[in-house]
Amino acid sequence: MKIGIVGGTGDIGEGMTMRLSPLFDVVVGSREQEKAEATCTMARDTLKSRGQECSLTGVTNQDAVDKGDIVILAIPFKHVVPTLSGLHGFEDKIVISPVNPMEKQDHFVFVPPPEGSAALMIQKLLPKEARLCCAFNTIAANRWKAIDEELAYSVPVCGDDDDTKHQVMELVNKISELQAFNAGPLSVSTMIEPLTPLVLNIARYNKMHDVGIQFR
Amino acid sequence: MKIGIVGGTGDIGEGMTMRLSPLFDVVVGSREQEKAEATCTMARDTLKSRGQECSLTGVTNQDAVDKGDIVILAIPFKHVVPTLSGLHGFEDKIVISPVNPMEKQDHFVFVPPPEGSAALMIQKLLPKEARLCCAFNTIAANRWKAIDEELAYSVPVCGDDDDTKHQVMELVNKISELQAFNAGPLSVSTMIEPLTPLVLNIARYNKMHDVGIQFR
């Protein structure tokens, strides 16, 4: 199974690349292929120094969509519209949105688009044959990158197609100690995406680092 | 310190009464004083059978406001307006809202009032001298009532007055194994209240009981 990461050279994309490439064939996308290749070289060297093999290719964002069976949109909310408007070929792809619409004011504030969530906005931007799920929203970039530490967090996953959601949950459960939870249809993304500004605020006000969530 | 529970005979109020009355002086309010007294008798007997002492008085909701140093609004969202419109004397009281505006459709949906959250609506209904915080939102009634089990959950607390918030966090940290986290000003209640429909849905879709949250 090939995983394409759109925005694979960003903060979250880099960490995902290092966590996913020892487990799956990963196609790292970027606006500029050279940047994607540089991220792959960095990730390959980092993993090699730890004795880990990986499967990694640096490509354009469009190639990441074309070659991925699962496509992860590892982009900030403000880049969603410009990025997706330049890409095509999402039909029948499994697409994962970890995107959180938020702004840093005095603290982090959840600022959803008129659709109610980033995922519901992305659904309108993608062809209706795309199989969209929300996942990984609450895993901070620093946690993805700290590859010597396990990711012992709960991951709420939502989406409208049960088969797709099942495949995404399987993917989540293969990564470190992440545990996927079915949170319902895509519309519950309105309750999942506010978790991220919430935990960022909790980290700040309680002097903690990279707070995550566990359901139990 | 006296704690007044408005709506103390409801599902959550009953469990709170049993958890709090061995630790604090608890004044249990209800629309009908007889109901409050019946809840107190039940709670006193339950605790006594486990060898626990408690301090409990059954009163009207108005008495619970008047006698409580801290007043907990243990009422469903739909009862907030009718209940608060019949009560007065909240000036300088610490008021805790565990209220979540949600509806059960096929699954639970977060349905906030125009203010953005139940807590922000309650702020408008109370006199401006009331010292309002959000807390206990994600602790399910069944968990409060299962007094033979510890409550090992995280509790996000938000409010605009730091001293009040500090006192509420101290209260939270005294109950079972609850751990309070400062989540920021009262406006972040828009990110705390959706947690409850989210965990109710996760419980349902993953066949779990009374899912709670831990931040770590």
Tab-separated table of C-alpha atoms in Angstrom:
chain	number	residue	atom	x	y	z
A	1	MET	CA	0.000	0.000	0.000
A	2	LYS	CA	1.415	3.384	-1.043
A	3	ILE	CA	0.856	6.469	1.062
A	4	GLY	CA	1.130	9.881	-0.581
A	5	ILE	CA	1.805	12.841	1.702
A	6	VAL	CA	0.720	16.189	0.238
A	7	GLY	CA	2.788	18.827	2.038
A	8	GLY	CA	5.303	16.208	3.111
A	9	THR	CA	8.075	18.759	3.701
A	10	GLY	CA	6.118	20.745	6.298
A	11	ASP	CA	6.429	20.320	10.048
A	12	ILE	CA	3.866	17.527	10.373
A	13	GLY	CA	4.715	15.999	6.982
A	14	GLU	CA	8.370	15.508	7.938
A	15	GLY	CA	7.507	13.685	11.143
A	16	MET	CA	4.860	11.559	9.393
A	17	THR	CA	7.431	10.660	6.733
A	18	MET	CA	9.814	9.318	9.370
A	19	ARG	CA	7.095	7.410	11.229
A	20	LEU	CA	5.367	5.931	8.156
A	21	SER	CA	8.226	5.094	5.766
A	22	PRO	CA	9.563	2.139	7.800
A	23	LEU	CA	6.032	0.628	7.640
A	24	PHE	CA	4.703	1.574	4.184
A	25	ASP	CA	5.857	2.801	0.767
A	26	VAL	CA	5.718	6.558	1.257
A	27	VAL	CA	5.583	9.106	-1.554
A	28	VAL	CA	6.512	12.514	-0.155
A	29	GLY	CA	4.975	15.424	-2.059
A	30	SER	CA	5.932	19.078	-2.121
A	31	ARG	CA	5.337	22.071	-4.348
A	32	GLU	CA	8.980	21.646	-5.374
A	33	GLN	CA	10.245	18.122	-5.997
A	34	GLU	CA	13.775	19.080	-4.847
A	35	LYS	CA	12.439	19.978	-1.405
A	36	ALA	CA	10.648	16.621	-1.201
A	37	GLU	CA	13.850	14.821	-2.180
A	38	ALA	CA	15.785	16.710	0.502
A	39	THR	CA	13.217	15.661	3.141
A	40	CYS	CA	13.530	12.047	1.956
A	41	THR	CA	17.334	12.175	2.230
A	42	MET	CA	17.110	13.624	5.733
A	43	ALA	CA	14.523	11.027	6.807
A	44	ARG	CA	16.463	8.130	5.220
A	45	ASP	CA	19.691	9.195	6.977
A	46	THR	CA	17.941	9.688	10.333
A	47	LEU	CA	16.299	6.262	10.132
A	48	LYS	CA	19.475	4.561	8.840
A	49	SER	CA	21.450	5.904	11.823
A	50	ARG	CA	18.943	4.001	13.979
A	51	GLY	CA	19.251	0.827	11.896
A	52	GLN	CA	15.800	1.255	10.348
A	53	GLU	CA	15.041	0.625	6.672
A	54	CYS	CA	12.453	2.697	4.866
A	55	SER	CA	10.722	3.120	1.514
A	56	LEU	CA	10.662	6.754	0.417
A	57	THR	CA	10.349	8.752	-2.794
A	58	GLY	CA	10.350	12.562	-3.126
A	59	VAL	CA	7.900	13.864	-5.736
A	60	THR	CA	5.538	16.760	-6.490
A	61	ASN	CA	2.238	17.077	-4.604
A	62	GLN	CA	0.422	15.982	-7.790
A	63	ASP	CA	2.586	12.831	-7.987
A	64	ALA	CA	1.843	12.134	-4.304
A	65	VAL	CA	-1.871	12.171	-5.165
A	66	ASP	CA	-1.413	10.080	-8.323
A	67	LYS	CA	0.813	7.412	-6.746
A	68	GLY	CA	-0.802	7.202	-3.290
A	69	ASP	CA	-3.533	4.677	-2.509
A	70	ILE	CA	-4.037	6.757	0.624
A	71	VAL	CA	-3.349	10.502	0.403
A	72	ILE	CA	-2.694	12.503	3.590
A	73	LEU	CA	-3.240	16.271	3.391
A	74	ALA	CA	-0.444	17.373	5.742
A	75	ILE	CA	-1.023	21.078	5.143
A	76	PRO	CA	-2.041	24.003	7.347
A	77	PHE	CA	-5.659	25.131	7.036
A	78	LYS	CA	-4.737	28.348	5.218
A	79	HIS	CA	-3.044	26.326	2.438
A	80	VAL	CA	-6.001	24.004	1.818
A	81	VAL	CA	-7.795	26.037	-0.843
A	82	PRO	CA	-4.698	27.093	-2.849
A	83	THR	CA	-3.183	23.589	-2.649
A	84	LEU	CA	-6.308	21.618	-3.578
A	85	SER	CA	-7.234	24.020	-6.387
A	86	GLY	CA	-3.947	23.069	-8.109
A	87	LEU	CA	-4.369	19.295	-7.746
A	88	HIS	CA	-6.596	16.690	-9.424
A	89	GLY	CA	-7.077	12.937	-9.547
A	90	PHE	CA	-8.549	12.371	-6.078
A	91	GLU	CA	-11.325	10.147	-7.471
A	92	ASP	CA	-11.482	6.849	-5.548
A	93	LYS	CA	-8.469	7.763	-3.405
A	94	ILE	CA	-8.668	7.435	0.349
A	95	VAL	CA	-7.952	10.976	1.564
A	96	ILE	CA	-7.038	11.748	5.182
A	97	SER	CA	-7.475	15.252	6.616
A	98	PRO	CA	-5.500	16.012	9.798
A	99	VAL	CA	-6.242	19.713	9.208
A	100	ASN	CA	-7.396	21.984	12.056
A	101	PRO	CA	-8.762	25.458	11.344
A	102	MET	CA	-7.362	27.560	14.170
A	103	GLU	CA	-5.730	30.879	14.888
A	104	LYS	CA	-3.258	31.973	17.527
A	105	GLN	CA	-4.610	35.030	19.301
A	106	ASP	CA	-3.730	35.415	22.990
A	107	HIS	CA	-4.380	31.654	23.020
A	108	PHE	CA	-5.429	29.236	20.260
A	109	VAL	CA	-8.967	29.692	18.952
A	110	PHE	CA	-10.994	27.296	16.795
A	111	VAL	CA	-12.015	29.249	13.687
A	112	PRO	CA	-13.960	26.905	11.424
A	113	PRO	CA	-15.008	27.763	7.865
A	114	PRO	CA	-18.747	28.241	7.111
A	115	GLU	CA	-19.035	24.456	6.495
A	116	GLY	CA	-18.333	23.903	10.229
A	117	SER	CA	-14.967	22.134	9.937
A	118	ALA	CA	-11.922	21.892	7.680
A	119	ALA	CA	-12.925	18.326	6.734
A	120	LEU	CA	-16.418	19.394	5.617
A	121	MET	CA	-14.866	22.208	3.556
A	122	ILE	CA	-12.360	19.781	1.996
A	123	GLN	CA	-15.241	17.440	1.155
A	124	LYS	CA	-16.750	20.212	-0.980
A	125	LEU	CA	-13.405	20.892	-2.705
A	126	LEU	CA	-12.751	17.226	-3.624
A	127	PRO	CA	-14.629	15.211	-6.259
A	128	LYS	CA	-17.496	13.277	-4.716
A	129	GLU	CA	-15.744	9.957	-5.515
A	130	ALA	CA	-12.919	10.814	-3.083
A	131	ARG	CA	-13.148	8.769	0.131
A	132	LEU	CA	-12.474	11.315	2.853
A	133	CYS	CA	-11.735	10.682	6.546
A	134	CYS	CA	-10.517	12.843	9.406
A	135	ALA	CA	-7.594	11.413	11.415
A	136	PHE	CA	-4.388	12.396	13.232
A	137	ASN	CA	-5.794	15.827	14.138
A	138	THR	CA	-4.424	15.915	17.664
A	139	ILE	CA	-0.910	14.527	17.075
A	140	ALA	CA	1.482	17.487	17.294
A	141	ALA	CA	4.320	17.917	14.784
A	142	ASN	CA	6.906	17.607	17.582
A	143	ARG	CA	5.446	14.242	18.594
A	144	TRP	CA	5.593	12.909	15.029
A	145	LYS	CA	9.247	13.987	14.821
A	146	ALA	CA	10.347	12.538	18.185
A	147	ILE	CA	10.860	9.118	16.584
A	148	ASP	CA	12.687	7.668	19.592
A	149	GLU	CA	9.476	8.000	21.621
A	150	GLU	CA	6.251	6.029	21.198
A	151	LEU	CA	3.057	7.841	20.208
A	152	ALA	CA	0.744	6.580	22.977
A	153	TYR	CA	-2.378	8.518	22.018
A	154	SER	CA	-5.985	7.960	21.007
A	155	VAL	CA	-6.930	8.991	17.470
A	156	PRO	CA	-10.581	9.768	16.717
A	157	VAL	CA	-11.360	8.857	13.088
A	158	CYS	CA	-14.500	10.010	11.298
A	159	GLY	CA	-15.861	9.542	7.794
A	160	ASP	CA	-19.019	8.672	5.902
A	161	ASP	CA	-17.888	5.409	4.257
A	162	ASP	CA	-17.461	2.541	6.732
A	163	ASP	CA	-15.047	0.510	4.591
A	164	THR	CA	-12.785	3.533	4.090
A	165	LYS	CA	-12.911	4.399	7.775
A	166	HIS	CA	-11.987	0.808	8.656
A	167	GLN	CA	-8.909	0.993	6.400
A	168	VAL	CA	-7.853	4.321	7.909
A	169	MET	CA	-8.276	2.930	11.439
A	170	GLU	CA	-6.100	-0.066	10.469
A	171	LEU	CA	-3.439	2.341	9.203
A	172	VAL	CA	-3.583	4.367	12.446
A	173	ASN	CA	-3.302	1.240	14.600
A	174	LYS	CA	-0.090	0.181	12.823
A	175	ILE	CA	1.738	3.391	13.794
A	176	SER	CA	3.649	3.273	17.092
A	177	GLU	CA	1.115	2.911	19.933
A	178	LEU	CA	-1.618	5.013	18.348
A	179	GLN	CA	-5.108	3.654	18.938
A	180	ALA	CA	-7.883	4.491	16.476
A	181	PHE	CA	-11.451	5.138	17.638
A	182	ASN	CA	-14.438	5.320	15.311
A	183	ALA	CA	-15.962	8.722	16.123
A	184	GLY	CA	-18.823	8.598	13.592
A	185	PRO	CA	-19.632	10.278	10.267
A	186	LEU	CA	-17.574	13.088	8.708
A	187	SER	CA	-19.875	15.697	10.265
A	188	VAL	CA	-18.450	14.963	13.749
A	189	SER	CA	-15.206	16.551	12.508
A	190	THR	CA	-16.810	19.696	14.005
A	191	MET	CA	-16.170	18.089	17.426
A	192	ILE	CA	-12.752	16.576	16.603
A	193	GLU	CA	-10.976	19.597	15.123
A	194	PRO	CA	-11.488	21.841	18.228
A	195	LEU	CA	-9.503	19.256	20.246
A	196	THR	CA	-6.241	20.556	18.825
A	197	PRO	CA	-6.516	24.217	19.878
A	198	LEU	CA	-7.858	22.886	23.229
A	199	VAL	CA	-4.796	20.718	23.917
A	200	LEU	CA	-2.421	23.438	22.662
A	201	ASN	CA	-3.984	25.818	25.210
A	202	ILE	CA	-3.798	23.192	27.945
A	203	ALA	CA	-0.110	22.660	27.154
A	204	ARG	CA	0.508	26.388	27.416
A	205	TYR	CA	-1.506	27.144	30.564
A	206	ASN	CA	-0.239	24.089	32.454
A	207	LYS	CA	3.391	24.339	31.258
A	208	MET	CA	3.288	20.931	29.565
A	209	HIS	CA	4.823	19.807	26.262
A	210	ASP	CA	2.875	18.465	23.289
A	211	VAL	CA	-0.257	17.391	25.159
A	212	GLY	CA	-2.138	14.483	23.594
A	213	ILE	CA	-5.433	12.783	24.287
A	214	GLN	CA	-6.462	9.346	25.454
A	215	PHE	CA	-10.028	8.043	25.538
A	216	ARG	CA	-10.646	5.472	28.245
B	1	MET	CA	-16.688	25.338	52.286
B	2	LYS	CA	-20.314	24.688	51.293
B	3	ILE	CA	-21.194	23.405	47.850
B	4	GLY	CA	-24.700	24.003	46.519
B	5	ILE	CA	-25.904	21.695	43.761
B	6	VAL	CA	-28.711	23.158	41.646
B	7	GLY	CA	-30.518	20.190	40.081
B	8	GLY	CA	-29.045	17.858	42.674
B	9	THR	CA	-31.721	15.220	42.170
B	10	GLY	CA	-30.967	14.683	38.488
B	11	ASP	CA	-28.743	11.975	37.044
B	12	ILE	CA	-25.488	13.885	37.387
B	13	GLY	CA	-26.537	15.691	40.573
B	14	GLU	CA	-27.162	12.424	42.426
B	15	GLY	CA	-23.730	11.073	41.574
B	16	MET	CA	-22.062	14.385	42.448
B	17	THR	CA	-23.883	14.382	45.791
B	18	MET	CA	-22.439	10.992	46.669
B	19	ARG	CA	-18.913	11.884	45.546
B	20	LEU	CA	-18.797	15.363	47.129
B	21	SER	CA	-20.646	14.969	50.447
B	22	PRO	CA	-17.921	12.889	52.151
B	23	LEU	CA	-15.455	15.706	51.309
B	24	PHE	CA	-17.478	18.933	51.701
B	25	ASP	CA	-20.695	20.285	53.186
B	26	VAL	CA	-23.151	19.701	50.348
B	27	VAL	CA	-26.481	21.464	49.952
B	28	VAL	CA	-28.604	19.535	47.476
B	29	GLY	CA	-31.142	21.670	45.613
B	30	SER	CA	-34.238	20.690	43.699
B	31	ARG	CA	-37.413	22.378	42.462
B	32	GLU	CA	-39.159	20.427	45.258
B	33	GLN	CA	-37.422	20.237	48.623
B	34	GLU	CA	-38.942	16.768	49.323
B	35	LYS	CA	-37.164	15.358	46.274
B	36	ALA	CA	-33.879	16.844	47.471
B	37	GLU	CA	-34.412	15.335	50.911
B	38	ALA	CA	-35.119	11.923	49.344
B	39	THR	CA	-31.872	12.122	47.349
B	40	CYS	CA	-29.999	13.021	50.536
B	41	THR	CA	-31.494	10.041	52.399
B	42	MET	CA	-30.542	7.708	49.540
B	43	ALA	CA	-27.006	9.115	49.346
B	44	ARG	CA	-26.542	9.046	53.146
B	45	ASP	CA	-27.673	5.387	53.312
B	46	THR	CA	-25.490	4.365	50.362
B	47	LEU	CA	-22.444	6.020	51.875
B	48	LYS	CA	-23.181	4.723	55.387
B	49	SER	CA	-23.372	1.134	54.079
B	50	ARG	CA	-19.773	1.673	52.912
B	51	GLY	CA	-18.710	3.142	56.239
B	52	GLN	CA	-18.457	6.698	54.873
B	53	GLU	CA	-19.657	9.780	56.714
B	54	CYS	CA	-21.125	12.697	54.831
B	55	SER	CA	-22.530	16.187	55.263
B	56	LEU	CA	-25.769	16.634	53.327
B	57	THR	CA	-28.858	18.859	53.395
B	58	GLY	CA	-31.824	18.717	51.002
B	59	VAL	CA	-33.193	22.146	50.082
B	60	THR	CA	-34.740	24.125	47.229
B	61	ASN	CA	-32.620	25.258	44.289
B	62	GLN	CA	-32.815	28.835	45.632
B	63	ASP	CA	-31.499	27.665	49.012
B	64	ALA	CA	-28.680	25.800	47.251
B	65	VAL	CA	-27.659	29.095	45.634
B	66	ASP	CA	-28.035	31.069	48.871
B	67	LYS	CA	-26.123	28.610	51.070
B	68	GLY	CA	-23.433	27.474	48.649
B	69	ASP	CA	-20.045	29.191	48.459
B	70	ILE	CA	-19.649	27.263	45.212
B	71	VAL	CA	-22.794	26.561	43.174
B	72	ILE	CA	-22.797	23.747	40.598
B	73	LEU	CA	-25.437	23.957	37.853
B	74	ALA	CA	-26.120	20.212	37.457
B	75	ILE	CA	-28.918	20.689	34.954
B	76	PRO	CA	-29.464	19.673	31.322
B	77	PHE	CA	-28.979	22.413	28.736
B	78	LYS	CA	-32.696	22.669	28.005
B	79	HIS	CA	-33.413	23.502	31.659
B	80	VAL	CA	-30.837	26.287	31.907
B	81	VAL	CA	-33.054	29.220	30.900
B	82	PRO	CA	-36.172	28.217	32.882
B	83	THR	CA	-34.124	27.291	35.973
B	84	LEU	CA	-31.909	30.384	36.046
B	85	SER	CA	-34.814	32.727	35.331
B	86	GLY	CA	-36.387	31.567	38.616
B	87	LEU	CA	-33.251	31.992	40.741
B	88	HIS	CA	-31.363	35.014	42.128
B	89	GLY	CA	-28.476	35.786	44.454
B	90	PHE	CA	-25.570	34.564	42.318
B	91	GLU	CA	-23.578	37.745	43.003
B	92	ASP	CA	-20.017	36.879	44.191
B	93	LYS	CA	-20.770	33.140	44.136
B	94	ILE	CA	-18.408	30.779	42.378
B	95	VAL	CA	-20.633	29.115	39.778
B	96	ILE	CA	-19.609	25.925	37.926
B	97	SER	CA	-21.221	24.950	34.623
B	98	PRO	CA	-20.838	21.296	33.607
B	99	VAL	CA	-23.585	21.887	30.997
B	100	ASN	CA	-23.234	20.614	27.421
B	101	PRO	CA	-25.619	21.754	24.687
B	102	MET	CA	-26.176	18.623	22.618
B	103	GLU	CA	-28.899	16.643	20.909
B	104	LYS	CA	-29.274	12.954	20.211
B	105	GLN	CA	-30.000	12.475	16.534
B	106	ASP	CA	-28.633	9.299	14.910
B	107	HIS	CA	-25.606	10.110	17.062
B	108	PHE	CA	-24.900	12.971	19.511
B	109	VAL	CA	-24.503	16.383	17.925
B	110	PHE	CA	-23.085	19.539	19.513
B	111	VAL	CA	-25.784	22.209	19.195
B	112	PRO	CA	-24.498	25.379	20.838
B	113	PRO	CA	-26.644	28.465	21.459
B	114	PRO	CA	-25.866	31.663	19.491
B	115	GLU	CA	-23.325	32.640	22.194
B	116	GLY	CA	-21.161	29.664	21.093
B	117	SER	CA	-21.408	27.556	24.261
B	118	ALA	CA	-23.698	26.878	27.198
B	119	ALA	CA	-21.188	28.577	29.526
B	120	LEU	CA	-21.155	31.781	27.457
B	121	MET	CA	-24.968	31.790	27.439
B	122	ILE	CA	-25.048	31.219	31.207
B	123	GLN	CA	-22.611	34.114	31.644
B	124	LYS	CA	-25.202	36.410	30.017
B	125	LEU	CA	-27.992	35.064	32.246
B	126	LEU	CA	-26.088	35.536	35.523
B	127	PRO	CA	-25.272	38.873	37.181
B	128	LYS	CA	-21.831	40.098	36.153
B	129	GLU	CA	-20.558	39.677	39.736
B	130	ALA	CA	-21.020	35.879	39.480
B	131	ARG	CA	-17.671	34.086	39.152
B	132	LEU	CA	-18.341	31.507	36.445
B	133	CYS	CA	-16.166	28.545	35.429
B	134	CYS	CA	-16.700	25.524	33.205
B	135	ALA	CA	-15.738	22.154	34.747
B	136	PHE	CA	-16.793	18.495	34.945
B	137	ASN	CA	-18.242	18.609	31.399
B	138	THR	CA	-16.955	15.201	30.312
B	139	ILE	CA	-17.691	13.160	33.445
B	140	ALA	CA	-20.697	10.975	32.652
B	141	ALA	CA	-23.550	10.536	35.169
B	142	ASN	CA	-22.844	6.792	35.385
B	143	ARG	CA	-19.229	7.483	36.360
B	144	TRP	CA	-20.268	9.918	39.118
B	145	LYS	CA	-22.653	7.281	40.468
B	146	ALA	CA	-20.221	4.338	40.388
B	147	ILE	CA	-18.785	5.356	43.757
B	148	ASP	CA	-16.849	2.121	44.221
B	149	GLU	CA	-14.672	3.073	41.262
B	150	GLU	CA	-12.144	5.898	41.038
B	151	LEU	CA	-12.704	8.743	38.570
B	152	ALA	CA	-9.340	8.694	36.771
B	153	TYR	CA	-10.003	11.449	34.264
B	154	SER	CA	-8.683	14.817	33.168
B	155	VAL	CA	-10.968	17.800	33.736
B	156	PRO	CA	-10.445	20.912	31.603
B	157	VAL	CA	-11.427	24.018	33.594
B	158	CYS	CA	-11.961	27.422	32.002
B	159	GLY	CA	-12.987	30.827	33.322
B	160	ASP	CA	-12.078	34.480	33.137
B	161	ASP	CA	-11.043	35.076	36.767
B	162	ASP	CA	-7.773	33.356	37.689
B	163	ASP	CA	-8.417	33.220	41.431
B	164	THR	CA	-11.843	31.628	40.898
B	165	LYS	CA	-10.413	29.150	38.409
B	166	HIS	CA	-7.686	28.214	40.873
B	167	GLN	CA	-10.304	27.465	43.556
B	168	VAL	CA	-12.365	25.373	41.145
B	169	MET	CA	-9.256	23.423	40.084
B	170	GLU	CA	-8.472	22.756	43.768
B	171	LEU	CA	-12.013	21.431	44.240
B	172	VAL	CA	-11.673	19.175	41.170
B	173	ASN	CA	-8.321	17.801	42.343
B	174	LYS	CA	-9.818	16.741	45.694
B	175	ILE	CA	-12.401	14.447	44.060
B	176	SER	CA	-11.291	10.843	43.512
B	177	GLU	CA	-8.452	10.803	40.959
B	178	LEU	CA	-9.741	13.684	38.856
B	179	GLN	CA	-7.001	15.967	37.569
B	180	ALA	CA	-7.825	19.584	36.722
B	181	PHE	CA	-6.199	21.366	33.783
B	182	ASN	CA	-6.385	25.114	33.193
B	183	ALA	CA	-7.819	25.356	29.666
B	184	GLY	CA	-7.925	29.168	29.458
B	185	PRO	CA	-10.638	31.850	29.555
B	186	LEU	CA	-14.379	31.132	29.547
B	187	SER	CA	-14.504	31.533	25.747
B	188	VAL	CA	-12.663	28.215	25.287
B	189	SER	CA	-15.819	26.515	26.606
B	190	THR	CA	-16.657	26.396	22.856
B	191	MET	CA	-13.886	23.767	22.581
B	192	ILE	CA	-14.617	21.961	25.880
B	193	GLU	CA	-18.362	21.389	25.554
B	194	PRO	CA	-18.115	19.457	22.228
B	195	LEU	CA	-15.927	16.875	24.015
B	196	THR	CA	-18.988	15.320	25.626
B	197	PRO	CA	-20.978	14.471	22.489
B	198	LEU	CA	-17.652	13.323	20.970
B	199	VAL	CA	-16.921	10.809	23.762
B	200	LEU	CA	-20.562	9.655	23.854
B	201	ASN	CA	-20.286	8.861	20.131
B	202	ILE	CA	-16.938	7.122	20.634
B	203	ALA	CA	-18.500	4.996	23.382
B	204	ARG	CA	-21.341	4.022	21.067
B	205	TYR	CA	-19.354	3.318	17.896
B	206	ASN	CA	-16.602	1.393	19.711
B	207	LYS	CA	-18.905	-0.489	22.108
B	208	MET	CA	-17.313	1.047	25.209
B	209	HIS	CA	-18.898	2.245	28.449
B	210	ASP	CA	-18.717	5.802	29.764
B	211	VAL	CA	-15.651	6.943	27.861
B	212	GLY	CA	-13.616	9.647	29.586
B	213	ILE	CA	-10.642	11.756	28.583
B	214	GLN	CA	-7.074	12.039	29.751
B	215	PHE	CA	-4.635	14.710	28.660
B	216	ARG	CA	-0.984	13.591	28.686
